[in-house]
mmCIF file of C-alpha atoms in Angstrom:
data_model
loop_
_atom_site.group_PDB
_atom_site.id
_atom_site.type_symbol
_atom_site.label_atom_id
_atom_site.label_comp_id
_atom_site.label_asym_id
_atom_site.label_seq_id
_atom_site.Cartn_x
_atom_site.Cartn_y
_atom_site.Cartn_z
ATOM 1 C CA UNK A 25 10.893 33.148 13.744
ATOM 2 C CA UNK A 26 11.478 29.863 12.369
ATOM 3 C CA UNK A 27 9.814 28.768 9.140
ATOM 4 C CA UNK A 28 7.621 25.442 9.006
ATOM 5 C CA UNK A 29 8.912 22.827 6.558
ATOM 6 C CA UNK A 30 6.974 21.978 3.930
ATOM 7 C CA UNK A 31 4.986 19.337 4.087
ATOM 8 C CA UNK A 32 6.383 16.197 1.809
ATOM 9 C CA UNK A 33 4.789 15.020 -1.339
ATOM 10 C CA UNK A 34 3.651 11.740 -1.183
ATOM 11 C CA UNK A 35 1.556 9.526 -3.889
ATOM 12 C CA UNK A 36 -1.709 9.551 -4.215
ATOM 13 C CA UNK A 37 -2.301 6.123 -5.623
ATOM 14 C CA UNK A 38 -3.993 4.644 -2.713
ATOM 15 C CA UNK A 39 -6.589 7.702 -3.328
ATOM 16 C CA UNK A 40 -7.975 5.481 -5.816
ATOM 17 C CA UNK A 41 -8.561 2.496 -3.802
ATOM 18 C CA UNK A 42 -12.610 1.717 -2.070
ATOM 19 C CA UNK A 43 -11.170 3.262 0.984
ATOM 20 C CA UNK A 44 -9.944 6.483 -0.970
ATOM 21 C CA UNK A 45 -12.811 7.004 -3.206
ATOM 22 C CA UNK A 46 -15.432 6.495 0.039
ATOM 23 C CA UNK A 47 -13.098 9.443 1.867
ATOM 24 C CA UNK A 48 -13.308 11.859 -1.156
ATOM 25 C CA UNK A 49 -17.000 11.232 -1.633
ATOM 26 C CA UNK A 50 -17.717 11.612 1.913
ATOM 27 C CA UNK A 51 -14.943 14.892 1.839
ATOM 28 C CA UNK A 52 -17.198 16.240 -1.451
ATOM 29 C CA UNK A 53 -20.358 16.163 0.551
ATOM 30 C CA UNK A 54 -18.848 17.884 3.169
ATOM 31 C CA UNK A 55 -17.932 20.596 0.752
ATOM 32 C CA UNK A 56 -21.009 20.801 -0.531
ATOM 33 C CA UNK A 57 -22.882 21.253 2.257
ATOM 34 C CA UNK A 58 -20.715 23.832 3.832
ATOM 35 C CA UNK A 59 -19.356 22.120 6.878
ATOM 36 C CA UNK A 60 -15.945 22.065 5.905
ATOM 37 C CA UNK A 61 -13.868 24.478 3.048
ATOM 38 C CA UNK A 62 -11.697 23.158 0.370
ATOM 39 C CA UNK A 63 -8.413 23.355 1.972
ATOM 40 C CA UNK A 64 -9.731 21.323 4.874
ATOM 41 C CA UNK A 65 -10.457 18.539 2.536
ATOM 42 C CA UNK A 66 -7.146 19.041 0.618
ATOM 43 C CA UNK A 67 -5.196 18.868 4.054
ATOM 44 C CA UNK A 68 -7.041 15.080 4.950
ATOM 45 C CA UNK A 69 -6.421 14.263 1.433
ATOM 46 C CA UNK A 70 -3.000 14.767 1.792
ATOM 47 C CA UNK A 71 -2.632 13.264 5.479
ATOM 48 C CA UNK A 72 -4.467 10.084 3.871
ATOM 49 C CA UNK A 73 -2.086 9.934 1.229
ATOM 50 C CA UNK A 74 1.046 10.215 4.003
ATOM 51 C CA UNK A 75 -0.340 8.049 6.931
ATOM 52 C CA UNK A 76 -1.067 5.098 3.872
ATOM 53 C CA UNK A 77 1.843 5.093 2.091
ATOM 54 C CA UNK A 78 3.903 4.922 5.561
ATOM 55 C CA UNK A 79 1.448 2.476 7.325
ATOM 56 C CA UNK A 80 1.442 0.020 4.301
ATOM 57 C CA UNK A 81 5.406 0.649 4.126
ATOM 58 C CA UNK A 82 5.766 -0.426 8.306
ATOM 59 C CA UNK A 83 2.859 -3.183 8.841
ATOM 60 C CA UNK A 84 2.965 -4.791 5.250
ATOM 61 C CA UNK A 85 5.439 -8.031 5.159
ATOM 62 C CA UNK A 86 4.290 -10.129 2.896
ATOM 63 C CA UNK A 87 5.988 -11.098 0.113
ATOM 64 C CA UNK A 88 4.548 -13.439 -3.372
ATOM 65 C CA UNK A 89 5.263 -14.221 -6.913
ATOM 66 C CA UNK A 90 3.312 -13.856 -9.514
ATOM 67 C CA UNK A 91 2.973 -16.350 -12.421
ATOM 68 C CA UNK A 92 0.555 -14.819 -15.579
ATOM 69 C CA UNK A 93 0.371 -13.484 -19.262
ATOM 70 C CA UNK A 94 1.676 -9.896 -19.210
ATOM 71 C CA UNK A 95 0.143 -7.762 -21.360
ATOM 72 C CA UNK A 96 1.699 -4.579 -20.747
ATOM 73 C CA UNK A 97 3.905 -2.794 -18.344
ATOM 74 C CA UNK A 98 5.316 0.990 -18.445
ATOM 75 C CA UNK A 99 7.732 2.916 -16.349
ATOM 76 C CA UNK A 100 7.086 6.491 -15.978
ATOM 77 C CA UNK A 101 8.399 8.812 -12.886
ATOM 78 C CA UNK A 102 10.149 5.551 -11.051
ATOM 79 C CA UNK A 103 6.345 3.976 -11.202
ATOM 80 C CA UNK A 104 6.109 0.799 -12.800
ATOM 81 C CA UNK A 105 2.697 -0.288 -14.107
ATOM 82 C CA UNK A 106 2.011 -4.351 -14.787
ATOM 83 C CA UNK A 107 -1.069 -5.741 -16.492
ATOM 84 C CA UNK A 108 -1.826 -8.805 -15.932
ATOM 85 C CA UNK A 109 -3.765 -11.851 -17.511
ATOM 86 C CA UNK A 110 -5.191 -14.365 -15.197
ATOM 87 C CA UNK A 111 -2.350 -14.270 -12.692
ATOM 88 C CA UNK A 112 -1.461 -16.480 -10.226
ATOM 89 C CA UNK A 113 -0.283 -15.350 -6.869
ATOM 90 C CA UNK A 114 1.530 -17.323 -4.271
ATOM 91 C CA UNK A 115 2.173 -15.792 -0.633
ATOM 92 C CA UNK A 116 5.541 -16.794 0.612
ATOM 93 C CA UNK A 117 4.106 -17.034 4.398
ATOM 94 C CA UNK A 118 0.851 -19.215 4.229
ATOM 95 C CA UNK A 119 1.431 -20.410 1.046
ATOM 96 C CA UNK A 120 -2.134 -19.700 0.332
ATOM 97 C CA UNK A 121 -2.447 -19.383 -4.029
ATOM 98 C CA UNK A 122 -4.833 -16.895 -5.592
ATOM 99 C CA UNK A 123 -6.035 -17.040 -8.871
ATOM 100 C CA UNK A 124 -7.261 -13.842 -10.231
ATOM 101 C CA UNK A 125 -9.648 -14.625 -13.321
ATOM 102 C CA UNK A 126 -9.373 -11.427 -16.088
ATOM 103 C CA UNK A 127 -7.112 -8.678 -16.049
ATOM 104 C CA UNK A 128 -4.800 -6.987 -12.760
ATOM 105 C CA UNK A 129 -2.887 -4.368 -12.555
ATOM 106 C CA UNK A 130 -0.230 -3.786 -10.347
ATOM 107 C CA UNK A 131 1.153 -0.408 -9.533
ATOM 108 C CA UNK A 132 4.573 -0.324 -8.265
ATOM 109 C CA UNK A 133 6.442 2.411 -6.649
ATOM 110 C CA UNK A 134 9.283 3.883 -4.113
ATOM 111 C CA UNK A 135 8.072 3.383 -0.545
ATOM 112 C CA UNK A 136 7.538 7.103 1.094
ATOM 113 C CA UNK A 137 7.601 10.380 -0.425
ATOM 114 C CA UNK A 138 7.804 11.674 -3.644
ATOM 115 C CA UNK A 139 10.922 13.052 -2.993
ATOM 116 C CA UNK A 140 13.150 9.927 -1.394
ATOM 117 C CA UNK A 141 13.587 9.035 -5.404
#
């Protein structure tokens, strides 16, 4: 009998964006209430985490340079972490400028799994 391969590691950054906090609130309730178990939720968690990463890596093209204060940045695992003051973005496409007022951070990473590093 052949063994399944193990499912591949991806990041779960995205899990932190509007989209990713409204499915894990929505995935908690569930658990709550008893209509789904814990490993359930872990399992859409995880396909969230894949089907993101590999949708953003295929449909996203656009490319822009930033102009702004940086305040800090960090490299830890092969992530890089930028904050930003009052940046300036300008889309290579369009080139449609955005002005972010305050602080952004960017997270930057691999595209794909954990384990293409």
């Amino acid at each position: 009998m052949a063994e399944a391969k193990p499912a591949q590691p991806f990041y779960q950054i995205y899990r932190g964006s509007s989209l990713g906090k409204a499915l894990f609130e929505s995935l908690d309730e569930l658990i709550q209430s008893g209509h789904i178990n814990p490993q359930l939720a872990v399992k859409v968690l995880t396909q969230f985490d894949k089907t993101t990463s590999l949708a953003l890596a295929a449909q996203s093209k656009s490319k822009c340079s930033a102009k702004s204060h940086l305040n800090t940045f960090n490299l830890v695992d092969d992530v890089w972490t930028f904050q930003l003051q009052n940046p300036t973005f300008k889309f290579e496409n369009n080139a449609e400028t955005v002005v972010v007022p305050g602080k952004c951070k960017i997270v930057a990473c691999k595209a794909g799994s954990l384990e293409t590093k």
